[in-house]
Amino acid sequence: MKSFKGDSKFSTWIYKIAYYASLDVLKKQKRTIYPENIDIFNESDVESVSHGLNFLELQDRKKIINTALLKLSEEERTIVTLFYYEEVSVKEISKIVNLSAIM
């Protein structure tokens, strides 16, 4: 906490620490990270054929998105995840990953 200067939001500061700590771990372990599905769906929740078809379409989309994410570099994957899944602003992301935000 002593190193927090207040130049950015506290959440941005924490994200930046977590981002660089995870990169350090990856460098030490030198292994590939595969994203895990955090949206576990219970099959008993499917109430009708329509819901079932929607569920299958959603699963296909998730698989396509995960495959596309794996094709990105770690930095690109982090940026996409922060923006689309964590809803972090471009300005905050640029501070986290030390890139300039061009809009």
PDB file of C-alpha atoms in Angstrom:
ATOM      1  CA  MET A   1       0.000   0.000   0.000  1.00  0.00           C
ATOM      2  CA  LYS A   2       2.915   2.340   0.605  1.00  0.00           C
ATOM      3  CA  SER A   3       3.801   2.296  -3.098  1.00  0.00           C
ATOM      4  CA  PHE A   4       0.290   3.379  -4.209  1.00  0.00           C
ATOM      5  CA  LYS A   5       0.713   7.002  -5.329  1.00  0.00           C
ATOM      6  CA  GLY A   6      -2.874   7.720  -6.311  1.00  0.00           C
ATOM      7  CA  ASP A   7      -1.942   8.532  -9.940  1.00  0.00           C
ATOM      8  CA  SER A   8      -4.625   6.140 -11.125  1.00  0.00           C
ATOM      9  CA  LYS A   9      -7.589   4.249  -9.720  1.00  0.00           C
ATOM     10  CA  PHE A  10      -6.792   1.712  -7.014  1.00  0.00           C
ATOM     11  CA  SER A  11      -8.247  -1.089  -9.180  1.00  0.00           C
ATOM     12  CA  THR A  12      -5.902  -0.139 -12.036  1.00  0.00           C
ATOM     13  CA  TRP A  13      -2.931  -0.282  -9.662  1.00  0.00           C
ATOM     14  CA  ILE A  14      -3.990  -3.751  -8.405  1.00  0.00           C
ATOM     15  CA  TYR A  15      -4.568  -5.029 -11.979  1.00  0.00           C
ATOM     16  CA  LYS A  16      -1.090  -3.838 -12.936  1.00  0.00           C
ATOM     17  CA  ILE A  17       0.498  -5.646  -9.987  1.00  0.00           C
ATOM     18  CA  ALA A  18      -1.437  -8.835 -10.790  1.00  0.00           C
ATOM     19  CA  TYR A  19      -0.581  -8.560 -14.496  1.00  0.00           C
ATOM     20  CA  TYR A  20       3.169  -8.305 -13.926  1.00  0.00           C
ATOM     21  CA  ALA A  21       3.150 -10.928 -11.166  1.00  0.00           C
ATOM     22  CA  SER A  22       1.408 -13.383 -13.509  1.00  0.00           C
ATOM     23  CA  LEU A  23       3.900 -12.625 -16.297  1.00  0.00           C
ATOM     24  CA  ASP A  24       6.743 -13.339 -13.847  1.00  0.00           C
ATOM     25  CA  VAL A  25       5.196 -16.693 -12.934  1.00  0.00           C
ATOM     26  CA  LEU A  26       4.723 -17.592 -16.611  1.00  0.00           C
ATOM     27  CA  LYS A  27       8.331 -16.736 -17.392  1.00  0.00           C
ATOM     28  CA  LYS A  28       9.535 -18.905 -14.505  1.00  0.00           C
ATOM     29  CA  GLN A  29       7.324 -21.844 -15.409  1.00  0.00           C
ATOM     30  CA  LYS A  30       7.723 -21.452 -19.193  1.00  0.00           C
ATOM     31  CA  ARG A  31       4.431 -23.158 -19.908  1.00  0.00           C
ATOM     32  CA  THR A  32       1.340 -22.401 -21.958  1.00  0.00           C
ATOM     33  CA  ILE A  33      -1.760 -21.159 -20.172  1.00  0.00           C
ATOM     34  CA  TYR A  34      -5.095 -22.454 -21.389  1.00  0.00           C
ATOM     35  CA  PRO A  35      -8.145 -20.446 -20.386  1.00  0.00           C
ATOM     36  CA  GLU A  36     -10.646 -22.369 -18.317  1.00  0.00           C
ATOM     37  CA  ASN A  37     -14.365 -22.158 -18.729  1.00  0.00           C
ATOM     38  CA  ILE A  38     -15.700 -20.246 -15.716  1.00  0.00           C
ATOM     39  CA  ASP A  39     -19.321 -20.451 -16.885  1.00  0.00           C
ATOM     40  CA  ILE A  40     -20.409 -23.919 -15.827  1.00  0.00           C
ATOM     41  CA  PHE A  41     -23.885 -24.712 -17.066  1.00  0.00           C
ATOM     42  CA  ASN A  42     -26.072 -27.278 -15.351  1.00  0.00           C
ATOM     43  CA  GLU A  43     -27.881 -29.432 -17.939  1.00  0.00           C
ATOM     44  CA  SER A  44     -30.964 -29.635 -15.733  1.00  0.00           C
ATOM     45  CA  ASP A  45     -31.435 -25.899 -16.347  1.00  0.00           C
ATOM     46  CA  VAL A  46     -32.406 -26.506 -19.966  1.00  0.00           C
ATOM     47  CA  GLU A  47     -36.204 -26.176 -19.894  1.00  0.00           C
ATOM     48  CA  SER A  48     -37.108 -26.613 -23.536  1.00  0.00           C
ATOM     49  CA  VAL A  49     -35.741 -27.460 -26.950  1.00  0.00           C
ATOM     50  CA  SER A  50     -35.468 -23.744 -27.725  1.00  0.00           C
ATOM     51  CA  HIS A  51     -33.376 -23.165 -24.619  1.00  0.00           C
ATOM     52  CA  GLY A  52     -31.323 -26.229 -25.497  1.00  0.00           C
ATOM     53  CA  LEU A  53     -30.567 -24.908 -28.983  1.00  0.00           C
ATOM     54  CA  ASN A  54     -29.657 -21.510 -27.559  1.00  0.00           C
ATOM     55  CA  PHE A  55     -27.364 -23.257 -25.092  1.00  0.00           C
ATOM     56  CA  LEU A  56     -25.625 -25.202 -27.892  1.00  0.00           C
ATOM     57  CA  GLU A  57     -25.167 -22.039 -29.950  1.00  0.00           C
ATOM     58  CA  LEU A  58     -23.702 -20.273 -26.914  1.00  0.00           C
ATOM     59  CA  GLN A  59     -21.318 -23.183 -26.289  1.00  0.00           C
ATOM     60  CA  ASP A  60     -20.184 -23.040 -29.932  1.00  0.00           C
ATOM     61  CA  ARG A  61     -19.579 -19.301 -29.668  1.00  0.00           C
ATOM     62  CA  LYS A  62     -17.579 -19.756 -26.458  1.00  0.00           C
ATOM     63  CA  LYS A  63     -15.470 -22.465 -28.092  1.00  0.00           C
ATOM     64  CA  ILE A  64     -14.789 -20.234 -31.108  1.00  0.00           C
ATOM     65  CA  ILE A  65     -13.894 -17.288 -28.857  1.00  0.00           C
ATOM     66  CA  ASN A  66     -11.584 -19.415 -26.692  1.00  0.00           C
ATOM     67  CA  THR A  67      -9.859 -20.797 -29.804  1.00  0.00           C
ATOM     68  CA  ALA A  68      -9.391 -17.280 -31.152  1.00  0.00           C
ATOM     69  CA  LEU A  69      -8.057 -16.056 -27.786  1.00  0.00           C
ATOM     70  CA  LEU A  70      -5.462 -18.833 -27.767  1.00  0.00           C
ATOM     71  CA  LYS A  71      -4.124 -17.531 -31.084  1.00  0.00           C
ATOM     72  CA  LEU A  72      -3.325 -14.167 -29.496  1.00  0.00           C
ATOM     73  CA  SER A  73      -0.174 -13.327 -27.589  1.00  0.00           C
ATOM     74  CA  GLU A  74      -0.398 -13.224 -23.795  1.00  0.00           C
ATOM     75  CA  GLU A  75      -0.454  -9.428 -23.845  1.00  0.00           C
ATOM     76  CA  GLU A  76      -3.185  -9.273 -26.494  1.00  0.00           C
ATOM     77  CA  ARG A  77      -5.226 -11.912 -24.634  1.00  0.00           C
ATOM     78  CA  THR A  78      -4.904  -9.882 -21.424  1.00  0.00           C
ATOM     79  CA  ILE A  79      -6.057  -6.701 -23.150  1.00  0.00           C
ATOM     80  CA  VAL A  80      -9.072  -8.388 -24.754  1.00  0.00           C
ATOM     81  CA  THR A  81     -10.033 -10.073 -21.479  1.00  0.00           C
ATOM     82  CA  LEU A  82      -9.733  -6.873 -19.459  1.00  0.00           C
ATOM     83  CA  PHE A  83     -11.760  -4.868 -21.980  1.00  0.00           C
ATOM     84  CA  TYR A  84     -14.536  -7.288 -22.901  1.00  0.00           C
ATOM     85  CA  TYR A  85     -14.853  -9.511 -19.835  1.00  0.00           C
ATOM     86  CA  GLU A  86     -13.721  -7.251 -16.986  1.00  0.00           C
ATOM     87  CA  GLU A  87     -15.053  -4.059 -18.649  1.00  0.00           C
ATOM     88  CA  VAL A  88     -11.897  -2.108 -17.813  1.00  0.00           C
ATOM     89  CA  SER A  89     -11.548   1.180 -19.723  1.00  0.00           C
ATOM     90  CA  VAL A  90      -8.968   1.605 -22.477  1.00  0.00           C
ATOM     91  CA  LYS A  91      -7.246   4.274 -20.385  1.00  0.00           C
ATOM     92  CA  GLU A  92      -6.900   1.913 -17.410  1.00  0.00           C
ATOM     93  CA  ILE A  93      -5.742  -0.975 -19.616  1.00  0.00           C
ATOM     94  CA  SER A  94      -3.061   1.219 -21.159  1.00  0.00           C
ATOM     95  CA  LYS A  95      -1.740   1.951 -17.658  1.00  0.00           C
ATOM     96  CA  ILE A  96      -1.850  -1.721 -16.654  1.00  0.00           C
ATOM     97  CA  VAL A  97       0.101  -3.015 -19.648  1.00  0.00           C
ATOM     98  CA  ASN A  98       2.210   0.119 -20.259  1.00  0.00           C
ATOM     99  CA  LEU A  99       0.914   0.862 -23.753  1.00  0.00           C
ATOM    100  CA  SER A 100      -0.389   4.136 -25.097  1.00  0.00           C
ATOM    101  CA  ALA A 101      -4.129   4.353 -25.681  1.00  0.00           C
ATOM    102  CA  ILE A 102      -4.838   5.517 -29.240  1.00  0.00           C
ATOM    103  CA  MET A 103      -8.435   6.491 -29.825  1.00  0.00           C
TER     104      MET A 103
END
